[in-house]
Amino acid sequence: MPSSIGRFNLIDMEQKERKQKHSLREWLLATRPWSFPASAMPVLVTLAYLYWRGEDVNGWHGLWALLNIIVFHAAGNTWSDYADYMRGVDTPASYGATTLVTKRFAPAEIRRLSLGLLLLGVLGGLLLVWRTGIPLLWIGAGGLVCTLLYPPLKYRALGDAVIAVTYGWLPVWGTSFVATGRMDMSTLLLAVPVGMITVAILHANNTRDIRTDARAAITTLAMKIGVRSSARLYAFWIGFPFVFVVACVCLRLFPAWALLVFAALPPALSHIRTMDAVDAADTASISRLDERTAQLQLQFSLLFVLSFLLAHWVR
């Protein structure tokens, strides 16, 4: 009889283990791949810009940097999801990531996934440092610190600033170095329009979550300034990049082809109207605005990339 009970317990344990196994698709979705344009686009825009400038671009190093920053981004997403869940920021009542809230994954699984991705990103980065030079080490170290400290800084209303650095300045500067072997300060111009729309992704998220974040006793910039001011700030984040591109074209810092980004203006205006109409008491109307802003980031950046390629090809 005891042996039968033990056998049944073993079968039950095996069934639980099988239930905990996840498909590759589930692991991929846990990294929130819809947000990857925020990290990938600064790299691609920088490579296209350098190509337009006539620089001798190392495409393999550029591709390496692209893949590595996406790995870091995936690590950052999962690390943030783990921290938010453990802090009580993500709950069944919130609109945020549902990976842990719905019990599809255990917190330990997401923590291991995040640390594994972070290790992979660090190893890939160190190999790229070996291939290119020590300056990249400091850029990569800055990205690593921002990734690890993002959750506590976000809880203190500094998330927007961290995102601007992590997915604006650092990627374009690092890409210019690995692709050409030197720091090109002019590439920081690219971080303004591309980085601002990336910040808008987070700002849409934080505006949507004002009420639920308040229950978790954290503070975001959106909470500090309120829904109305957050709507105006969101409009600035995704509206000013178009103005900036026009100014740079007039100053001949960007080619006239860069005005192609205005093809992304209609969805940008639509998103601004959506945010402007949000009700402070119910932010359900912007529950997916962060994802739609990420799509805008992709559209704007791909048009930006195309403009530099056309400017190089059509002389």
Coordinates of C-alpha atoms in Angstrom, one line a residue:
M1 CA 0.0 0.0 0.0
P2 CA 2.7 2.6 0.9
S3 CA 4.4 1.8 -2.4
S4 CA 1.2 2.6 -4.3
I5 CA 0.8 5.9 -2.5
G6 CA 4.4 6.8 -3.3
R7 CA 3.8 5.8 -7.0
F8 CA 0.7 8.1 -7.1
N9 CA 2.7 10.9 -5.5
L10 CA 5.4 10.5 -8.1
I11 CA 2.9 10.6 -10.9
D12 CA 1.3 13.7 -9.5
M13 CA 4.7 15.4 -9.2
E14 CA 5.6 14.5 -12.8
Q15 CA 2.2 15.9 -14.0
K16 CA 2.9 19.2 -12.2
E17 CA 6.4 19.4 -13.7
R18 CA 4.9 18.8 -17.2
K19 CA 2.4 21.6 -16.5
Q20 CA 5.2 24.0 -15.6
K21 CA 7.0 23.4 -18.9
H22 CA 6.6 26.2 -21.4
S23 CA 6.9 26.4 -25.1
L24 CA 9.5 28.5 -26.9
R25 CA 6.6 30.9 -27.9
E26 CA 5.6 31.3 -24.3
W27 CA 9.1 32.2 -23.2
L28 CA 9.4 34.6 -26.1
L29 CA 6.1 36.3 -25.2
A30 CA 7.3 36.6 -21.6
T31 CA 10.0 39.0 -22.9
R32 CA 7.4 41.4 -24.4
P33 CA 8.8 41.3 -27.9
W34 CA 6.3 44.0 -29.1
S35 CA 8.6 46.5 -27.2
F36 CA 11.8 45.6 -29.0
P37 CA 11.6 48.4 -31.6
A38 CA 12.5 50.7 -28.7
S39 CA 16.0 49.2 -28.6
A40 CA 16.5 47.9 -32.1
M41 CA 15.5 51.1 -34.0
P42 CA 18.2 53.4 -32.5
V43 CA 20.8 50.9 -33.8
L44 CA 19.4 50.7 -37.3
V45 CA 18.9 54.5 -37.6
T46 CA 22.5 55.1 -36.5
L47 CA 23.8 52.6 -39.0
A48 CA 21.8 54.1 -41.8
Y49 CA 22.9 57.6 -40.8
L50 CA 26.6 56.6 -40.8
Y51 CA 26.1 55.0 -44.2
W52 CA 24.6 58.2 -45.5
R53 CA 27.6 60.2 -44.1
G54 CA 29.9 57.9 -46.2
E55 CA 31.5 56.3 -43.2
D56 CA 33.2 52.9 -43.5
V57 CA 30.6 50.9 -41.6
N58 CA 31.3 47.5 -40.2
G59 CA 28.0 45.8 -40.8
W60 CA 28.8 42.7 -38.8
H61 CA 29.6 44.7 -35.7
G62 CA 26.5 46.6 -36.3
L63 CA 24.4 43.5 -36.5
W64 CA 26.1 42.1 -33.4
A65 CA 25.3 45.3 -31.5
L66 CA 21.6 45.1 -32.7
L67 CA 21.2 41.5 -31.4
N68 CA 23.0 42.2 -28.2
I69 CA 20.9 45.3 -27.3
I70 CA 17.7 43.3 -28.0
V71 CA 18.9 40.6 -25.5
F72 CA 19.6 43.3 -22.9
H73 CA 16.1 44.7 -23.6
A74 CA 14.5 41.3 -23.1
A75 CA 16.5 41.0 -19.8
G76 CA 15.3 44.4 -18.7
N77 CA 11.7 43.7 -19.5
T78 CA 11.6 40.4 -17.5
W79 CA 13.6 42.0 -14.7
S80 CA 11.1 44.8 -14.5
D81 CA 8.2 42.4 -14.6
Y82 CA 9.6 40.4 -11.8
A83 CA 10.3 43.5 -9.7
D84 CA 6.8 44.9 -10.3
Y85 CA 5.1 41.7 -9.4
M86 CA 7.1 41.2 -6.2
R87 CA 6.5 44.9 -5.3
G88 CA 2.8 44.6 -5.9
V89 CA 2.8 47.0 -8.8
D90 CA 1.4 44.4 -11.2
T91 CA -1.9 42.9 -9.9
P92 CA -5.0 41.4 -11.5
A93 CA -6.5 44.9 -11.4
S94 CA -3.6 46.5 -13.4
Y95 CA -3.2 46.7 -17.2
G96 CA 0.5 45.9 -17.1
A97 CA 2.3 42.7 -18.0
T98 CA 0.2 39.6 -17.2
T99 CA 3.0 37.0 -17.3
L100 CA 3.2 36.6 -13.6
V101 CA -0.2 38.0 -12.6
T102 CA -2.0 35.2 -14.5
K103 CA 0.3 32.5 -12.9
R104 CA 1.5 31.4 -16.3
F105 CA 5.0 31.6 -15.0
A106 CA 6.3 31.4 -11.5
P107 CA 8.4 34.4 -10.2
A108 CA 11.5 32.2 -9.9
E109 CA 11.1 31.3 -13.6
I110 CA 11.0 34.9 -14.8
R111 CA 13.9 35.8 -12.5
R112 CA 16.0 33.0 -13.9
L113 CA 15.0 34.0 -17.5
S114 CA 16.0 37.6 -16.8
L115 CA 19.4 36.7 -15.2
G116 CA 20.1 34.2 -18.0
L117 CA 19.4 36.8 -20.7
L118 CA 21.5 39.4 -18.8
L119 CA 24.4 37.0 -18.6
L120 CA 24.1 36.3 -22.3
G121 CA 24.0 40.0 -23.0
V122 CA 27.1 40.7 -20.9
L123 CA 29.1 37.9 -22.5
G124 CA 28.1 39.1 -26.0
G125 CA 29.0 42.7 -25.0
L126 CA 32.4 41.7 -23.6
L127 CA 33.2 39.8 -26.8
L128 CA 32.3 42.9 -28.8
V129 CA 34.5 45.0 -26.5
W130 CA 37.3 42.6 -27.3
R131 CA 36.6 43.1 -31.0
T132 CA 36.2 46.9 -30.9
G133 CA 37.8 48.6 -27.9
I134 CA 37.5 49.6 -24.2
P135 CA 35.3 52.7 -24.8
L136 CA 32.4 50.3 -25.5
L137 CA 32.9 48.8 -22.1
W138 CA 31.8 52.0 -20.3
I139 CA 28.8 52.3 -22.6
G140 CA 27.8 48.7 -22.0
A141 CA 28.4 49.2 -18.2
G142 CA 26.0 52.2 -18.3
G143 CA 23.4 50.1 -20.0
L144 CA 23.8 47.3 -17.5
V145 CA 23.4 49.6 -14.5
C146 CA 20.4 51.2 -16.1
T147 CA 18.8 47.8 -16.7
L148 CA 19.3 46.6 -13.1
L149 CA 18.4 49.9 -11.4
Y150 CA 15.4 50.7 -13.6
P151 CA 12.7 49.3 -11.3
P152 CA 13.7 51.2 -8.2
L153 CA 14.4 54.4 -10.2
K154 CA 11.0 54.0 -11.9
Y155 CA 9.4 53.8 -8.5
R156 CA 11.0 57.2 -7.7
A157 CA 9.7 59.1 -10.8
L158 CA 13.1 58.7 -12.7
G159 CA 12.0 56.0 -15.1
D160 CA 11.6 58.5 -18.0
A161 CA 15.1 59.7 -17.6
V162 CA 16.5 56.2 -17.4
I163 CA 14.7 55.2 -20.6
A164 CA 16.0 58.3 -22.4
V165 CA 19.6 57.2 -21.6
T166 CA 19.2 53.5 -22.1
Y167 CA 17.3 53.6 -25.4
G168 CA 18.4 56.9 -26.7
W169 CA 21.9 58.2 -26.0
L170 CA 23.7 54.9 -25.2
P171 CA 22.6 52.9 -28.2
V172 CA 23.4 55.5 -30.9
W173 CA 26.7 56.3 -29.3
G174 CA 27.6 52.7 -28.8
T175 CA 26.6 51.8 -32.4
S176 CA 28.6 54.6 -33.9
F177 CA 31.7 53.2 -32.0
V178 CA 31.3 49.5 -32.9
A179 CA 30.5 50.3 -36.5
T180 CA 33.3 52.9 -37.2
G181 CA 35.8 52.5 -34.4
R182 CA 35.3 56.0 -33.1
M183 CA 32.8 58.1 -31.2
D184 CA 30.8 60.3 -33.5
M185 CA 29.1 63.0 -31.4
S186 CA 26.8 63.9 -34.3
T187 CA 25.0 60.6 -33.9
L188 CA 23.5 62.0 -30.6
L189 CA 21.2 64.1 -32.8
L190 CA 19.5 60.8 -33.7
A191 CA 18.8 60.1 -30.0
V192 CA 16.5 63.1 -29.7
P193 CA 13.6 62.1 -32.0
V194 CA 14.0 58.3 -31.7
G195 CA 14.6 58.5 -27.9
M196 CA 11.7 60.8 -27.3
I197 CA 9.1 58.5 -28.9
T198 CA 10.6 55.7 -26.8
V199 CA 10.1 57.7 -23.6
A200 CA 6.5 58.2 -24.8
I201 CA 6.0 54.4 -24.7
L202 CA 6.8 54.4 -21.0
H203 CA 4.8 57.6 -20.3
A204 CA 1.7 56.1 -21.9
N205 CA 2.2 53.1 -19.7
N206 CA 2.6 55.1 -16.5
T207 CA -0.3 57.4 -17.3
R208 CA -2.6 54.4 -17.8
D209 CA -1.3 52.9 -14.5
I210 CA -1.6 56.0 -12.3
R211 CA -4.3 54.6 -10.1
T212 CA -2.9 51.1 -9.7
D213 CA 0.6 52.4 -9.2
A214 CA -0.6 54.6 -6.3
R215 CA -1.9 51.5 -4.5
A216 CA 1.6 50.0 -4.7
A217 CA 3.0 53.1 -3.0
I218 CA 5.4 54.0 -5.8
T219 CA 5.8 57.4 -7.6
T220 CA 6.1 57.9 -11.4
L221 CA 6.4 61.2 -13.3
A222 CA 2.8 60.7 -14.5
M223 CA 1.6 60.4 -11.0
K224 CA 3.5 63.6 -10.0
I225 CA 2.0 65.8 -12.7
G226 CA -1.4 64.2 -13.1
V227 CA -3.4 62.9 -16.1
R228 CA -4.0 66.3 -17.8
S229 CA -0.4 67.3 -17.7
S230 CA 0.7 63.8 -18.6
A231 CA -1.5 64.0 -21.8
R232 CA 0.3 67.3 -22.7
L233 CA 3.7 65.8 -22.0
Y234 CA 2.9 62.7 -24.1
A235 CA 1.9 65.0 -27.0
F236 CA 5.3 66.7 -26.6
W237 CA 7.2 63.5 -26.6
I238 CA 5.8 62.3 -29.9
G239 CA 5.1 65.7 -31.5
F240 CA 8.5 67.4 -31.0
P241 CA 10.5 64.7 -33.0
F242 CA 8.8 65.9 -36.2
V243 CA 9.7 69.5 -35.5
F244 CA 13.2 68.5 -34.6
V245 CA 13.7 66.6 -37.9
V246 CA 12.5 69.7 -39.9
A247 CA 15.0 71.9 -38.0
C248 CA 17.8 69.5 -38.7
V249 CA 16.9 69.3 -42.4
C250 CA 16.9 73.2 -42.5
L251 CA 20.3 73.2 -40.9
R252 CA 21.5 70.5 -43.3
L253 CA 22.3 68.1 -40.5
F254 CA 19.8 65.6 -42.0
P255 CA 19.1 65.1 -45.7
A256 CA 15.8 66.4 -47.1
W257 CA 14.7 62.8 -47.5
A258 CA 14.4 62.8 -43.7
L259 CA 11.0 64.5 -44.1
L260 CA 9.7 61.1 -45.0
V261 CA 9.1 60.6 -41.3
F262 CA 6.0 62.8 -41.7
A263 CA 4.3 59.7 -43.1
A264 CA 4.1 58.6 -39.5
L265 CA 2.4 61.9 -38.4
P266 CA -1.2 60.7 -38.9
P267 CA -0.9 57.9 -36.3
A268 CA 1.0 60.2 -34.0
L269 CA -1.8 62.7 -34.1
S270 CA -4.3 59.9 -33.5
H271 CA -2.4 58.8 -30.4
I272 CA -2.3 62.3 -29.1
R273 CA -6.0 62.7 -29.5
T274 CA -6.5 59.3 -27.7
M275 CA -4.4 60.4 -24.8
D276 CA -6.0 63.9 -24.7
A277 CA -9.5 62.3 -24.3
V278 CA -8.5 60.0 -21.4
D279 CA -10.7 60.2 -18.3
A280 CA -8.6 60.5 -15.1
A281 CA -11.1 58.2 -13.3
D282 CA -10.9 55.5 -15.9
T283 CA -7.8 55.0 -18.1
A284 CA -9.1 51.9 -19.9
S285 CA -9.2 53.9 -23.2
I286 CA -5.4 54.0 -23.2
S287 CA -4.9 50.4 -22.0
R288 CA -3.0 49.5 -25.3
L289 CA -1.6 53.0 -26.1
D290 CA 1.9 51.9 -25.0
E291 CA 1.9 49.1 -27.6
R292 CA 0.5 51.5 -30.3
T293 CA 3.2 54.0 -29.4
A294 CA 5.8 51.3 -29.8
Q295 CA 4.3 50.7 -33.3
L296 CA 4.7 54.4 -34.0
Q297 CA 8.3 54.2 -32.9
L298 CA 8.8 51.4 -35.5
Q299 CA 7.1 53.3 -38.3
F300 CA 8.9 56.6 -37.6
S301 CA 12.3 54.9 -37.3
L302 CA 12.0 52.7 -40.4
L303 CA 11.0 55.8 -42.4
F304 CA 14.1 57.6 -40.9
V305 CA 16.3 54.6 -41.9
L306 CA 14.8 54.7 -45.4
S307 CA 15.4 58.4 -45.7
F308 CA 19.2 58.0 -45.0
L309 CA 19.4 55.1 -47.5
L310 CA 17.6 57.0 -50.2
A311 CA 19.8 60.1 -49.6
H312 CA 22.9 57.9 -50.1
W313 CA 21.5 56.1 -53.2
V314 CA 19.8 59.1 -54.9
R315 CA 22.5 61.7 -55.4

